[in-house]
C-alpha cells in the first residue's frame, strides 16, 4: 500500500490525512527506505543536490514566555541570561560574511528589551554594512513591528507553528493561542517575507494525527521554509521527564514534508543531530537541503540552551571544512548563493 501512496506523492505532491498517517506508520525497513528514497528523489528533482547555508546568531536568550518544553522559558532561573550588543552582533554578521555565507538568521527569545524599532534599526545597519540576506526569528510581534522589519530590509521570517493541535499548543505554551500564531504567519506572508514555519516531533501528547495535521498545515500555509526537529526534554523545564522525540519519526515527517511541498527549503536541524549523532546527514538524505551553522560567539552560545546538548554540537558549529567533507561523503556540495525558494 505504501508503494502506491509514494508514487502518488512523488507525481502529484498531494496526500490526504489518511495517506500521511499511513506513511508515518511505516516501520518495516524496506518500506522506510522507499519513503526516504522518494523524498530524496523529489528533493533532487525540485531543489537540486546543493546545500544552502544560513549562519545563525542567537543574540539574546531572554524570553518573556513560559513554553513548557523550552530551556529559555522565563521561569528557568538556572540559565545565565545574556544580550549581545549591536557591535557584537555586527561582528558576528561579518564573521558569517567572511565565510562567504550570504544569509544570516537573527534569533532570540521574545525579549521585550529588543523593541520593534530597535530590531528594525539593527536590520537596517546590518543590511547597509554587509548587504546580506537577513532572516529574523524573534517571535510574535505586532503588525507594525513586522512592517518595520520588512521596510528595514529583512527578507525572511521564521516562526514555527510548533504543533497544529490547538489544545496541545495552548497546554504547552501557556497564555498563547495557535490562532494568533497563524495570524502572525499570514501577516508576515502578506508583507512579502519569505516565511518559515515548522514543528517539533515527539511532543508529549502528540499523535500521528497531530503530525499529519502539522504537515497539512505547512502545505496549506504555503511556507517557504520548514523547520522540523525532534523534541528533546530539558531538565530545567516542566517536561523534564518526558521522552525525547524519535529520529525515525522525525525523518519520516521531514520526508513527507518534502513530498508534499517539493520546492521548500528544509534545514537538517541541530536537534536531529543531538538525538542521534549522524542524524543531520540522514536528514539531508531524506529531503533536507539546508544547514544552519551557528555563529553565536563562544561565551554566549552556551547560554542558548533551548534543549540539552545543543551547544556541544555547535563549535563554530560544524566547521565549514568538516561540513564539506561530510557532505562529500554523501555526494553533496555547498552552494554559496542566497537560496531563495525556487518557485515551482
Ligand atoms: N526540544 C526541541 N526543540 C525545541 N524548541 C524549543 N524547545 C525545544 C526542545 N525542548 C524549538 C522550538 C522553537 C525553536 C527555537 O526551538 O521549535 O521554535
Ligand atoms: Fe521563549 Fe521561544 Fe522558548 Fe517559548 S520556545 S520559551 S517563546 S524562546
Coordinates of C-alpha atoms and ligand atoms in Angstrom, one line a residue, residues 63 65-67 69-70 72-73 108-110 162 173, ligand 2:
X63 CA 12.3 35.3 27.0
X65 CA 7.2 33.3 27.6
X66 CA 6.8 30.1 29.5
X67 CA 6.7 27.3 26.9
X69 CA 9.4 22.5 26.6
X70 CA 11.9 25.3 26.3
X72 CA 14.8 29.7 27.7
X73 CA 11.3 30.0 29.4
X108 CA 16.3 35.4 20.1
X109 CA 13.8 34.6 22.8
X110 CA 10.9 37.0 23.0
X162 CA 5.2 24.1 16.8
X173 CA 2.5 27.5 25.6
Ligands
LIG2 FE1 10.6 31.7 24.5 FE2 10.5 30.6 22.1 FE3 11.5 29.2 24.2 FE4 8.8 29.7 24.0 S1 10.1 28.4 22.6 S2 10.1 30.0 25.9 S3 8.8 31.7 23.1 S4 12.4 31.0 23.3

